[in-house]
Every structure is written in structure tokens, then in C-alpha cells.
Amino acid sequence: RLMGVMELENLMDSLQRLAPGRGGQQKRLVALGGSCCCFFFLLLSVGTLTPLQYGLTVNLITKQVNSEAVYEGGRHLIGPWKSFLAFPSTRVTVSFDNMKDSQGPLQTRTKDGLALTLQLAFQYRIEKDQLGKLFALANQQYEPLFVRNARDVLLKAAADYEAIQYWQQREKIGTEMRDLL
């Protein structure tokens, strides 16, 4: 038993002599580990948008959206546990016709009671400085709101004209409908 204690003491002495040299290696390992953690944290803090998008940041933990800061396409340092809600920065076409992926033609009656089918398209573009207000109003469900409002305005305007006016004043009617949108 005395022999085991002496061997243990010798082993401890050997380790203590090696400790100063190992301390430098340990410091390097700790520095490397810290650098890797910082790099990983930095990667979590970067968000990207395509070149044709605007974005609002959302905190993935609290689900709160910052509607004050609007970002354009690219890479941005937004912080960890945040992501982007993307919105198009280009024109978006809404069509009322018989084509696939459209809203279907508009059905109404003229002022003199004749059936009228309108096939048309319009485009909208979200203004960067108004994106926060749009998000507060409709969240990400803004397009159905646009379509519903456009349908209502166009049907009401179409009913204000007689059938003969659609033949004789088509361009004037189109311009007036565009202005109403």
C-alpha cells in the first residue's frame, strides 16, 4: 500500500512539471473554441434577401416584427434569433381573366341591365416607405385585400356605363377604371 502512495506522488510531481507547458496549449484551445463560438454566433446573426425583395425582421422567439426598419435585397447583420419576412419589391400582376392562376373574369351588368364580362389585369408595387404600414394593416395577407378592393371598385365602376359606351368610349372607360385603382 505504501508503494502505491509513492507511485501516486511521483505521478503527481510529473504532471505538475508538465502543467506549465500544457497551460499554453490549453489557452490556445480555449481561444480557438471561443473564436469558433463567436463565428457561429455571427453566422446566426446574418439574414439574406433576394435582390428583388424588401424585408422586415421578426424575432423568432417573441414573434415580434420590427415594422420600422425596412431592408432591401442582400445580406444584413440583423442579430441572432431573427429572420426576415420577405415582400416583393417589383411589380406584381393581378389578372381577372380565364387564364390559369388568375382571379377569373369579372361578371356584372351595365347601367342599362345587360350582362358584362370584364377581362383585365393591373399591376401593383409595394412602396418601401409604406411597407411597415401595410404590414400593420394586413400582415402578410395583403394581396387578397388588394384583389378584393380592386374587384369591388372595378365592378362598381363598370356598372356606371351603358353598353354602347363600352363600344364608343372604351379607352376613356379604361382610363377612368385605372385611375380608380
CSV table of C-alpha atoms in Angstrom, one decimal:
chain,number,residue,atom,x,y,z
A,1,ARG,CA,0.0,0.0,0.0
A,2,LEU,CA,2.9,2.4,0.8
A,3,MET,CA,4.3,1.6,-2.6
A,4,GLY,CA,1.0,2.8,-4.3
A,5,VAL,CA,1.1,6.1,-2.5
A,6,MET,CA,4.7,6.8,-3.6
A,7,GLU,CA,3.8,6.0,-7.1
A,8,LEU,CA,0.9,8.3,-7.0
A,9,GLU,CA,3.1,11.1,-5.6
A,10,ASN,CA,5.6,10.6,-8.4
A,11,LEU,CA,2.9,10.7,-10.9
A,12,MET,CA,1.5,14.0,-9.4
A,13,ASP,CA,5.0,15.5,-9.5
A,14,SER,CA,5.4,14.6,-13.1
A,15,LEU,CA,2.1,16.2,-14.0
A,16,GLN,CA,3.0,19.3,-12.2
A,17,ARG,CA,6.2,19.7,-14.1
A,18,LEU,CA,4.3,19.3,-17.4
A,19,ALA,CA,1.5,21.7,-16.4
A,20,PRO,CA,3.2,25.0,-17.3
A,21,GLY,CA,3.8,23.8,-20.9
A,22,ARG,CA,0.3,22.5,-21.2
A,23,GLY,CA,-1.2,25.7,-19.9
A,24,GLY,CA,-0.2,27.5,-23.1
A,25,GLN,CA,-1.8,24.7,-25.2
A,26,GLN,CA,-4.9,25.0,-23.1
A,27,LYS,CA,-5.1,28.7,-23.7
A,28,ARG,CA,-4.8,28.2,-27.4
A,29,LEU,CA,-7.6,25.6,-27.3
A,30,VAL,CA,-9.8,27.9,-25.3
A,31,ALA,CA,-9.1,30.8,-27.7
A,32,LEU,CA,-9.9,28.6,-30.7
A,33,GLY,CA,-13.1,27.4,-29.1
A,34,GLY,CA,-14.1,31.0,-28.3
A,35,SER,CA,-13.4,32.0,-31.8
A,36,CYS,CA,-15.5,29.2,-33.2
A,37,CYS,CA,-18.4,30.2,-30.9
A,38,CYS,CA,-18.1,33.8,-32.0
A,39,PHE,CA,-18.0,32.8,-35.7
A,40,PHE,CA,-21.1,30.6,-35.2
A,41,PHE,CA,-22.9,33.4,-33.3
A,42,LEU,CA,-22.0,35.8,-36.2
A,43,LEU,CA,-23.4,33.3,-38.8
A,44,LEU,CA,-26.7,33.2,-36.8
A,45,SER,CA,-26.9,37.0,-36.9
A,46,VAL,CA,-26.8,37.3,-40.8
A,47,GLY,CA,-30.1,37.4,-42.8
A,48,THR,CA,-30.4,37.4,-46.6
A,49,LEU,CA,-33.0,38.7,-49.0
A,50,THR,CA,-33.0,38.2,-52.8
A,51,PRO,CA,-32.2,41.3,-54.9
A,52,LEU,CA,-35.9,41.7,-55.7
A,53,GLN,CA,-37.3,41.7,-52.1
A,54,TYR,CA,-37.9,44.0,-49.2
A,55,GLY,CA,-37.8,42.6,-45.7
A,56,LEU,CA,-38.9,43.2,-42.2
A,57,THR,CA,-37.2,41.5,-39.3
A,58,VAL,CA,-39.1,39.1,-37.0
A,59,ASN,CA,-37.8,37.8,-33.7
A,60,LEU,CA,-38.1,34.1,-33.8
A,61,ILE,CA,-38.5,33.8,-30.0
A,62,THR,CA,-41.1,36.5,-29.3
A,63,LYS,CA,-42.6,36.6,-32.8
A,64,GLN,CA,-42.5,40.4,-32.8
A,65,VAL,CA,-41.9,42.2,-36.1
A,66,ASN,CA,-40.0,45.4,-36.4
A,67,SER,CA,-42.0,47.3,-39.0
A,68,GLU,CA,-39.9,50.4,-38.6
A,69,ALA,CA,-36.7,49.2,-40.4
A,70,VAL,CA,-37.2,48.0,-44.0
A,71,TYR,CA,-34.3,46.2,-45.6
A,72,GLU,CA,-33.6,45.8,-49.3
A,73,GLY,CA,-32.1,42.7,-51.0
A,74,GLY,CA,-28.7,41.5,-49.9
A,75,ARG,CA,-27.0,40.2,-46.7
A,76,HIS,CA,-27.7,42.1,-43.5
A,77,LEU,CA,-26.5,41.8,-39.9
A,78,ILE,CA,-29.8,41.5,-38.1
A,79,GLY,CA,-28.9,39.7,-34.9
A,80,PRO,CA,-29.3,36.2,-33.6
A,81,TRP,CA,-32.7,34.5,-33.4
A,82,LYS,CA,-34.1,36.9,-36.0
A,83,SER,CA,-35.3,36.3,-39.6
A,84,PHE,CA,-36.8,38.2,-42.5
A,85,LEU,CA,-40.4,38.4,-43.7
A,86,ALA,CA,-39.9,38.9,-47.4
A,87,PHE,CA,-42.1,41.1,-49.6
A,88,PRO,CA,-41.7,41.7,-53.4
A,89,SER,CA,-40.0,44.9,-54.4
A,90,THR,CA,-41.1,44.5,-58.1
A,91,ARG,CA,-44.4,45.0,-59.8
A,92,VAL,CA,-46.9,42.2,-59.2
A,93,THR,CA,-49.6,41.5,-61.8
A,94,VAL,CA,-53.2,40.6,-60.8
A,95,SER,CA,-55.4,39.4,-63.7
A,96,PHE,CA,-59.1,38.9,-64.0
A,97,ASP,CA,-59.4,36.6,-67.0
A,98,ASN,CA,-59.8,32.9,-67.9
A,99,MET,CA,-56.1,32.1,-67.7
A,100,LYS,CA,-54.7,29.6,-65.1
A,101,ASP,CA,-53.6,31.3,-61.9
A,102,SER,CA,-55.9,34.3,-62.4
A,103,GLN,CA,-58.8,35.5,-60.4
A,104,GLY,CA,-61.4,34.8,-63.1
A,105,PRO,CA,-63.2,37.3,-65.2
A,106,LEU,CA,-65.4,40.0,-63.5
A,107,GLN,CA,-69.2,39.5,-64.1
A,108,THR,CA,-71.5,42.5,-63.7
A,109,ARG,CA,-74.3,44.3,-65.5
A,110,THR,CA,-74.2,47.6,-67.5
A,111,LYS,CA,-76.2,50.6,-66.5
A,112,ASP,CA,-78.9,49.5,-68.9
A,113,GLY,CA,-79.0,46.0,-67.5
A,114,LEU,CA,-77.0,44.0,-70.0
A,115,ALA,CA,-74.6,41.2,-68.8
A,116,LEU,CA,-71.0,42.3,-68.9
A,117,THR,CA,-67.8,40.2,-68.5
A,118,LEU,CA,-64.6,42.1,-68.0
A,119,GLN,CA,-61.2,40.5,-68.5
A,120,LEU,CA,-58.4,42.8,-67.4
A,121,ALA,CA,-55.1,43.0,-65.5
A,122,PHE,CA,-53.4,45.5,-63.3
A,123,GLN,CA,-50.1,45.8,-61.5
A,124,TYR,CA,-49.2,47.0,-58.1
A,125,ARG,CA,-45.9,47.6,-56.4
A,126,ILE,CA,-45.2,47.9,-52.7
A,127,GLU,CA,-43.6,51.2,-51.7
A,128,LYS,CA,-40.6,50.6,-49.4
A,129,ASP,CA,-41.5,53.5,-47.1
A,130,GLN,CA,-45.1,52.3,-46.8
A,131,LEU,CA,-44.3,48.6,-46.0
A,132,GLY,CA,-44.5,49.0,-42.2
A,133,LYS,CA,-48.0,50.5,-42.5
A,134,LEU,CA,-49.1,47.7,-44.9
A,135,PHE,CA,-47.8,45.0,-42.6
A,136,ALA,CA,-49.6,46.7,-39.6
A,137,LEU,CA,-52.8,46.7,-41.7
A,138,ALA,CA,-52.8,43.3,-43.3
A,139,ASN,CA,-49.8,41.3,-42.0
A,140,GLN,CA,-48.6,39.1,-44.9
A,141,GLN,CA,-52.2,38.7,-46.3
A,142,TYR,CA,-52.1,41.9,-48.3
A,143,GLU,CA,-52.7,40.5,-51.8
A,144,PRO,CA,-56.2,39.2,-51.1
A,145,LEU,CA,-57.0,42.6,-49.7
A,146,PHE,CA,-55.7,44.3,-52.9
A,147,VAL,CA,-57.7,41.9,-55.1
A,148,ARG,CA,-60.9,42.3,-53.1
A,149,ASN,CA,-60.7,46.1,-53.1
A,150,ALA,CA,-59.9,46.1,-56.8
A,151,ARG,CA,-62.8,43.8,-57.6
A,152,ASP,CA,-65.2,46.0,-55.7
A,153,VAL,CA,-64.0,49.2,-57.3
A,154,LEU,CA,-64.0,47.8,-60.8
A,155,LEU,CA,-67.4,46.2,-60.6
A,156,LYS,CA,-68.9,49.4,-59.2
A,157,ALA,CA,-67.3,51.5,-61.9
A,158,ALA,CA,-68.3,49.1,-64.7
A,159,ALA,CA,-72.0,49.3,-63.7
A,160,ASP,CA,-71.9,53.1,-64.2
A,161,TYR,CA,-71.7,52.8,-68.0
A,162,GLU,CA,-74.2,51.8,-70.7
A,163,ALA,CA,-73.4,49.1,-73.1
A,164,ILE,CA,-73.0,51.4,-76.1
A,165,GLN,CA,-70.4,53.4,-74.1
A,166,TYR,CA,-68.2,50.3,-74.0
A,167,TRP,CA,-68.0,50.3,-77.8
A,168,GLN,CA,-67.7,54.1,-78.3
A,169,GLN,CA,-65.6,55.2,-75.3
A,170,ARG,CA,-63.6,52.1,-74.4
A,171,GLU,CA,-60.3,54.0,-73.9
A,172,LYS,CA,-61.9,56.6,-71.7
A,173,ILE,CA,-63.6,54.0,-69.5
A,174,GLY,CA,-60.3,52.1,-69.2
A,175,THR,CA,-58.5,55.2,-68.1
A,176,GLU,CA,-61.2,56.0,-65.5
A,177,MET,CA,-61.0,52.5,-64.1
A,178,ARG,CA,-57.2,52.7,-63.9
A,179,ASP,CA,-57.4,56.0,-62.0
A,180,LEU,CA,-59.9,54.5,-59.6
A,181,LEU,CA,-57.4,51.7,-58.7
